[in-house]
Coordinates of C-alpha atoms in Angstrom, one line a residue:
X851 CA 1.1 -2.0 -0.7
X852 CA 2.1 -2.3 -3.4
X853 CA 0.9 -4.8 -5.8
X854 CA 1.3 -6.4 -9.2
X855 CA -1.5 -6.4 -7.4
X856 CA 0.8 -4.0 -5.6
X857 CA 0.6 -3.2 -3.0
X858 CA 1.6 -1.0 -4.3
X859 CA -0.6 3.2 -4.2
X860 CA -2.3 9.8 -5.1
X861 CA -3.5 13.2 -5.0
X862 CA -4.7 14.3 -1.6
X863 CA -7.4 16.4 0.0
X864 CA -7.1 20.1 -0.5
X865 CA -6.5 22.8 2.1
X866 CA -6.1 26.6 1.8
X867 CA -2.9 25.8 0.0
X868 CA -2.4 23.6 -3.0
X869 CA -3.2 20.0 -1.8
X870 CA 0.3 19.0 -2.6
X871 CA 1.9 21.9 -0.8
X872 CA 0.0 21.2 2.4
X873 CA 2.4 20.3 5.2
X874 CA 2.3 16.7 6.3
X875 CA 2.2 16.2 10.0
X876 CA 5.1 14.1 11.2
X877 CA 4.3 10.8 13.0
X878 CA 3.8 11.6 16.7
X879 CA 2.1 10.4 19.8
X880 CA -1.0 12.6 19.3
X881 CA -2.2 10.4 16.4
X882 CA -3.9 8.0 18.7
X883 CA -5.3 10.7 21.0
X884 CA -7.4 12.9 18.7
X885 CA -10.6 12.2 16.9
X886 CA -10.1 10.8 13.4
X887 CA -11.9 12.7 10.7
X888 CA -13.4 11.4 7.5
X889 CA -11.2 13.9 5.7
X890 CA -8.1 12.1 7.0
X891 CA -9.4 8.6 6.3
X892 CA -11.0 9.2 2.9
X893 CA -7.7 9.2 0.9
X894 CA -6.6 5.9 2.4
X895 CA -10.0 4.3 1.7
X896 CA -9.9 5.4 -1.9
X897 CA -6.3 4.2 -2.2
X898 CA -7.3 0.7 -0.9
X899 CA -10.2 0.5 -3.3
X900 CA -7.8 1.2 -6.1
X901 CA -5.4 -1.5 -4.8
X902 CA -8.3 -4.0 -4.6
X903 CA -9.4 -3.3 -8.1
X904 CA -5.8 -4.1 -9.3
X905 CA -6.4 -7.8 -8.7
X906 CA -8.7 -8.1 -11.6
X907 CA -6.6 -5.8 -13.9
X908 CA -3.4 -7.7 -13.0
X909 CA -4.7 -11.0 -14.5
X910 CA -3.9 -9.5 -17.9
X911 CA -0.2 -9.6 -16.9
X912 CA -0.2 -13.3 -16.0
X913 CA 1.7 -14.3 -19.1
X914 CA 3.8 -11.1 -19.4
X915 CA 7.5 -10.8 -18.5
X916 CA 7.3 -10.1 -14.8
X917 CA 10.2 -7.7 -14.2
X918 CA 9.9 -5.9 -17.6
X919 CA 6.2 -5.2 -17.1
X920 CA 6.7 -3.9 -13.6
X921 CA 9.7 -1.8 -14.5
X922 CA 7.7 -0.1 -17.2
X923 CA 4.8 0.4 -14.8
X924 CA 7.0 2.1 -12.1
X925 CA 9.0 4.1 -14.5
X926 CA 5.8 5.6 -15.9
X927 CA 4.5 6.2 -12.4
X928 CA 7.7 7.9 -11.3
X929 CA 7.5 10.3 -14.3
X930 CA 3.9 11.1 -13.6
X931 CA 4.5 11.8 -10.0
X932 CA 7.5 14.1 -10.7
X933 CA 5.5 16.0 -13.3
X934 CA 2.5 16.4 -11.0
X935 CA 4.8 17.5 -8.1
X936 CA 6.4 20.2 -10.3
X937 CA 3.1 21.4 -11.7
X938 CA 1.8 21.8 -8.1
X939 CA 5.0 23.4 -6.8
X940 CA 5.7 20.6 -4.3
X941 CA 9.3 20.4 -3.2
X942 CA 10.9 17.0 -3.4
X943 CA 13.9 17.1 -1.0
X944 CA 16.7 14.8 -1.7
X945 CA 17.1 11.9 0.7
X946 CA 20.0 12.1 3.1
X947 CA 21.8 9.7 5.4
X948 CA 19.7 6.8 6.6
X949 CA 16.7 8.1 4.7
X950 CA 18.2 6.4 1.6
X951 CA 18.0 3.0 3.4
X952 CA 14.4 3.6 4.6
X953 CA 13.2 4.5 1.2
X954 CA 15.1 1.8 -0.5
X955 CA 13.5 -0.6 2.0
X956 CA 10.0 0.6 1.0
X957 CA 10.9 0.1 -2.7
X958 CA 12.5 -3.3 -2.2
X959 CA 9.7 -4.7 0.0
X960 CA 6.5 -3.0 -1.1
X961 CA 7.3 -2.8 -4.8
X962 CA 9.8 -5.5 -5.8
X963 CA 9.5 -8.4 -3.4
X964 CA 5.8 -8.0 -3.0
X965 CA 5.2 -8.4 -6.7
X966 CA 7.5 -11.4 -6.9
X967 CA 5.8 -13.0 -3.9
X968 CA 2.3 -12.6 -5.4
X969 CA 3.2 -13.8 -8.8
X970 CA 5.2 -16.8 -7.6
X971 CA 2.8 -17.5 -4.8
X972 CA -0.2 -18.0 -7.1
X973 CA 1.7 -20.7 -8.8
X974 CA 1.6 -22.7 -5.6
X975 CA -1.6 -21.5 -4.0
X976 CA -5.0 -20.1 -4.9
X977 CA -5.1 -16.3 -5.1
X978 CA -7.4 -16.2 -2.0
X979 CA -4.6 -17.7 0.1
X980 CA -2.3 -14.9 -0.8
X981 CA -5.0 -12.3 -0.3
X982 CA -5.9 -13.6 3.1
X983 CA -2.3 -13.5 4.2
X984 CA -2.0 -9.9 3.1
X985 CA -5.2 -9.1 4.9
X986 CA -3.4 -9.9 8.1
X987 CA -1.4 -6.7 7.7
X988 CA -3.5 -4.7 10.2
X989 CA -2.3 -6.8 13.0
X990 CA 1.4 -6.1 12.2
X991 CA 0.8 -2.4 11.5
X992 CA -1.3 -2.0 14.7
X993 CA 1.4 -3.6 16.9
X994 CA 4.6 -2.3 15.3
X995 CA 3.6 1.0 13.6
X996 CA 3.0 3.0 16.8
X997 CA 6.4 1.9 18.2
X998 CA 8.1 3.5 15.2
X999 CA 6.0 6.6 15.8
X1000 CA 7.2 6.6 19.4
X1001 CA 3.9 5.9 20.9
X1002 CA 2.1 3.0 22.6
X1003 CA 0.1 0.6 20.4
X1004 CA -3.6 1.5 20.8
X1005 CA -5.6 -1.2 22.6
X1006 CA -8.6 -0.2 20.4
X1007 CA -6.7 -0.8 17.2
X1008 CA -5.1 -4.0 18.4
X1009 CA -8.5 -5.4 19.3
X1010 CA -10.1 -4.2 16.0
X1011 CA -7.3 -5.5 13.8
X1012 CA -8.1 -9.3 14.2
X1013 CA -11.8 -8.4 13.5
X1014 CA -10.8 -6.7 10.2
X1015 CA -8.6 -9.7 9.3
X1016 CA -11.5 -12.2 10.1
X1017 CA -13.8 -10.2 7.8
X1018 CA -11.2 -10.2 5.0
X1019 CA -10.8 -13.9 5.4
X1020 CA -14.5 -14.4 5.0
X1021 CA -14.5 -12.2 1.8
X1022 CA -11.5 -14.0 0.2
X1023 CA -12.2 -17.5 1.5
X1024 CA -9.5 -20.1 1.7
X1025 CA -8.1 -22.4 -0.8
X1026 CA -5.5 -24.9 -2.1
X1027 CA -1.8 -24.3 -1.2
X1028 CA 1.4 -26.2 -0.4
X1029 CA 4.5 -25.4 1.7
X1030 CA 5.9 -23.1 -0.9
X1031 CA 2.6 -21.3 -1.2
X1032 CA 2.6 -20.7 2.5
X1033 CA 6.1 -19.3 2.3
X1034 CA 5.2 -16.9 -0.5
X1035 CA 2.1 -15.8 1.3
X1036 CA 4.1 -15.0 4.5
X1037 CA 6.6 -13.0 2.4
X1038 CA 3.7 -11.1 0.8
X1039 CA 2.4 -10.2 4.3
X1040 CA 5.8 -9.0 5.5
X1041 CA 6.3 -6.9 2.3
X1042 CA 2.8 -5.4 2.7
X1043 CA 3.6 -4.4 6.2
X1044 CA 7.1 -3.1 5.2
X1045 CA 5.5 -0.8 2.6
X1046 CA 3.9 1.2 5.4
X1047 CA 6.3 0.7 8.4
X1048 CA 9.5 1.5 6.6
X1049 CA 8.0 4.8 5.4
X1050 CA 7.1 6.0 8.9
X1051 CA 10.6 7.4 9.8
X1052 CA 10.8 9.5 6.6
X1053 CA 7.2 10.7 6.2
X1054 CA 7.8 13.7 8.5
X1055 CA 10.4 15.3 6.2
X1056 CA 9.4 14.0 2.8
X1057 CA 5.6 13.8 3.2
X1058 CA 3.4 11.6 1.0
X1059 CA 4.8 13.1 -2.2
X1060 CA 8.4 12.7 -1.4
X1061 CA 8.1 9.1 -0.1
X1062 CA 6.0 8.1 -3.1
X1063 CA 8.3 9.6 -5.7
X1064 CA 11.5 8.3 -4.2
X1065 CA 10.2 4.8 -3.5
X1066 CA 8.7 4.5 -7.0
X1067 CA 11.8 5.6 -8.9
X1068 CA 14.0 3.3 -6.7
X1069 CA 11.6 0.4 -7.3
X1070 CA 11.8 1.1 -11.1
X1071 CA 15.6 1.0 -11.0
X1072 CA 15.6 -2.3 -9.1
X1073 CA 13.0 -3.9 -11.4
X1074 CA 14.8 -2.7 -14.5
X1075 CA 18.1 -4.3 -13.2
X1076 CA 16.3 -7.6 -12.5
X1077 CA 14.7 -7.4 -16.0
X1078 CA 18.1 -6.9 -17.7
X1079 CA 19.6 -9.9 -15.9
X1080 CA 16.7 -12.3 -16.1
X1081 CA 14.7 -11.5 -19.2
X1082 CA 15.6 -10.9 -22.9
X1083 CA 15.9 -7.4 -24.3
X1084 CA 12.9 -8.1 -26.5
X1085 CA 10.6 -8.7 -23.5
X1086 CA 9.0 -5.3 -23.8
X1087 CA 7.9 -6.1 -27.3
X1088 CA 6.0 -9.1 -26.0
X1089 CA 3.4 -7.0 -24.3
X1090 CA 0.1 -7.0 -26.1
X1091 CA -2.5 -4.2 -26.2
X1092 CA -4.4 -5.5 -23.2
X1093 CA -1.2 -5.8 -21.2
X1094 CA -0.1 -2.3 -22.1
X1095 CA -3.6 -1.1 -20.9
X1096 CA -3.2 -3.0 -17.6
X1097 CA 0.3 -1.5 -17.1
X1098 CA -1.1 2.0 -17.7
X1099 CA -3.9 1.5 -15.2
X1100 CA -1.5 0.1 -12.6
X1101 CA 1.0 2.9 -13.2
X1102 CA -1.5 5.8 -13.0
X1103 CA -4.2 4.8 -10.5
X1104 CA -2.7 1.9 -8.5
X1105 CA 0.8 3.4 -8.1
X1106 CA 0.9 7.2 -8.6
X1107 CA -2.6 8.0 -7.2
X1108 CA -3.0 5.3 -4.6
X1109 CA 0.5 5.7 -3.2
X1110 CA -0.1 9.4 -2.5
X1111 CA -3.5 8.8 -1.0
X1112 CA -2.2 6.0 1.3
X1113 CA 0.8 7.8 2.6
X1114 CA -1.4 10.9 3.2
X1115 CA -3.6 8.9 5.5
X1116 CA -0.6 7.2 7.3
X1117 CA 0.8 10.7 8.0
X1118 CA -2.5 12.0 9.2
X1119 CA -3.8 9.2 11.5
X1120 CA -0.7 7.0 12.1
X1121 CA 0.2 3.6 10.7
X1122 CA -1.8 1.7 13.3
X1123 CA -5.2 3.1 12.4
X1124 CA -4.4 3.4 8.7
X1125 CA -3.5 -0.3 8.7
X1126 CA -7.1 -1.2 9.5
X1127 CA -8.1 0.3 6.1
X1128 CA -6.2 -2.5 4.3
X1129 CA -9.3 -4.6 5.0
X1130 CA -11.0 -2.5 2.4
X1131 CA -8.8 -3.9 -0.4
X1132 CA -10.3 -7.5 -0.4
X1133 CA -13.8 -6.0 -0.4
X1134 CA -12.9 -3.9 -3.4
X1135 CA -11.4 -6.9 -5.1
X1136 CA -14.6 -8.9 -4.6
X1137 CA -16.7 -6.0 -5.9
X1138 CA -14.4 -5.6 -9.0
X1139 CA -14.7 -9.3 -9.7
X1140 CA -18.5 -9.1 -9.6
X1141 CA -18.6 -6.1 -11.9
X1142 CA -16.4 -7.8 -14.4
X1143 CA -18.4 -10.9 -14.7
X1144 CA -17.4 -12.8 -11.6
X1145 CA -21.0 -13.1 -10.4
X1146 CA -22.8 -11.7 -7.4
X1147 CA -20.9 -12.4 -4.1
X1148 CA -22.3 -15.1 -1.9
X1149 CA -23.4 -15.0 1.7
X1150 CA -19.8 -15.4 3.2
X1151 CA -18.7 -12.2 1.3
X1152 CA -21.6 -10.2 2.7
X1153 CA -20.9 -11.5 6.2
X1154 CA -17.3 -10.6 5.7
X1155 CA -18.2 -7.1 4.6
X1156 CA -20.3 -6.6 7.8
X1157 CA -17.4 -7.9 9.9
X1158 CA -14.8 -5.6 8.3
X1159 CA -17.1 -2.6 8.7
X1160 CA -17.6 -3.5 12.3
X1161 CA -13.9 -3.8 12.9
X1162 CA -13.1 -0.5 11.1
X1163 CA -15.8 1.3 13.1
X1164 CA -14.4 0.0 16.4
X1165 CA -10.8 0.7 15.6
X1166 CA -11.3 4.1 14.0
X1167 CA -13.7 5.4 16.5
X1168 CA -12.6 8.9 17.5
X1169 CA -12.2 10.6 20.8
X1170 CA -9.4 10.7 23.4
X1171 CA -8.8 7.8 25.7
X1172 CA -9.2 8.0 29.4
X1173 CA -6.4 9.8 31.2
X1174 CA -3.3 7.6 31.6
X1175 CA -4.6 4.9 29.3
X1176 CA -3.6 3.8 25.9
X1177 CA -6.5 4.0 23.5

């Protein structure tokens, strides 16, 4: 999740301890067999609202040097996350063994490649085409996520995911594209799913804070390397006031805050159920567009909103399944 619109995504709900110090439940089979609370879902919903709002903000970066702007964004976000973690007394264990590969995968897919796919994709397709592709993430997360968590995919989530996708398609509409646009859209979808799925094996030990910090600093290093080799050293001076403001918003809210919120919900309810919440992002994008002068949404948007809400309600409905059944 990540996004130049990244998909990319924060502080979490509090407990008797500091919110950051609260233990994160490792992915496990019980995620699909216990009622889902609003407290568990709220961070993910807020995170997706922030991600959706980034679409409007990111338009300011259309003419900016891509890798330089994103490197600045993720470097700032990494510093913010580390400072917040230290202030809250949250330990940030060093990755070990294969954890380096999982976290590097999160950074490479959810941060670096996702941004490239979105920016290059809109040159070949209308933004709605890319957004609709990304909105298909619940299907992948619902099918693959539970397997990584060593549980069976939930029938309830698998049935609800296409409903959420259909609602997101209604919200975003469809538009012009060519073969290259389709390819970039497919890459954006894969990267959006990778942002969550590749984090599942390391959430148990590192938690939302650790995964966010390590993925963000790794992404910053990757983007800085790409900037050095593809853009002139003076690229950072080409950013104007509005672009610096956009970078700041993306670094603080869409990266530092939204990442923490998102991974908190993934750890609490599992990637399958959390994946349904990605349907909130297109709705937030449409709302942000309306608030910034894009006009009042038309009937398809309101219909899409109703469909997404219905899908979320069906997929996130709590309560244990019948004995011997998947959910």
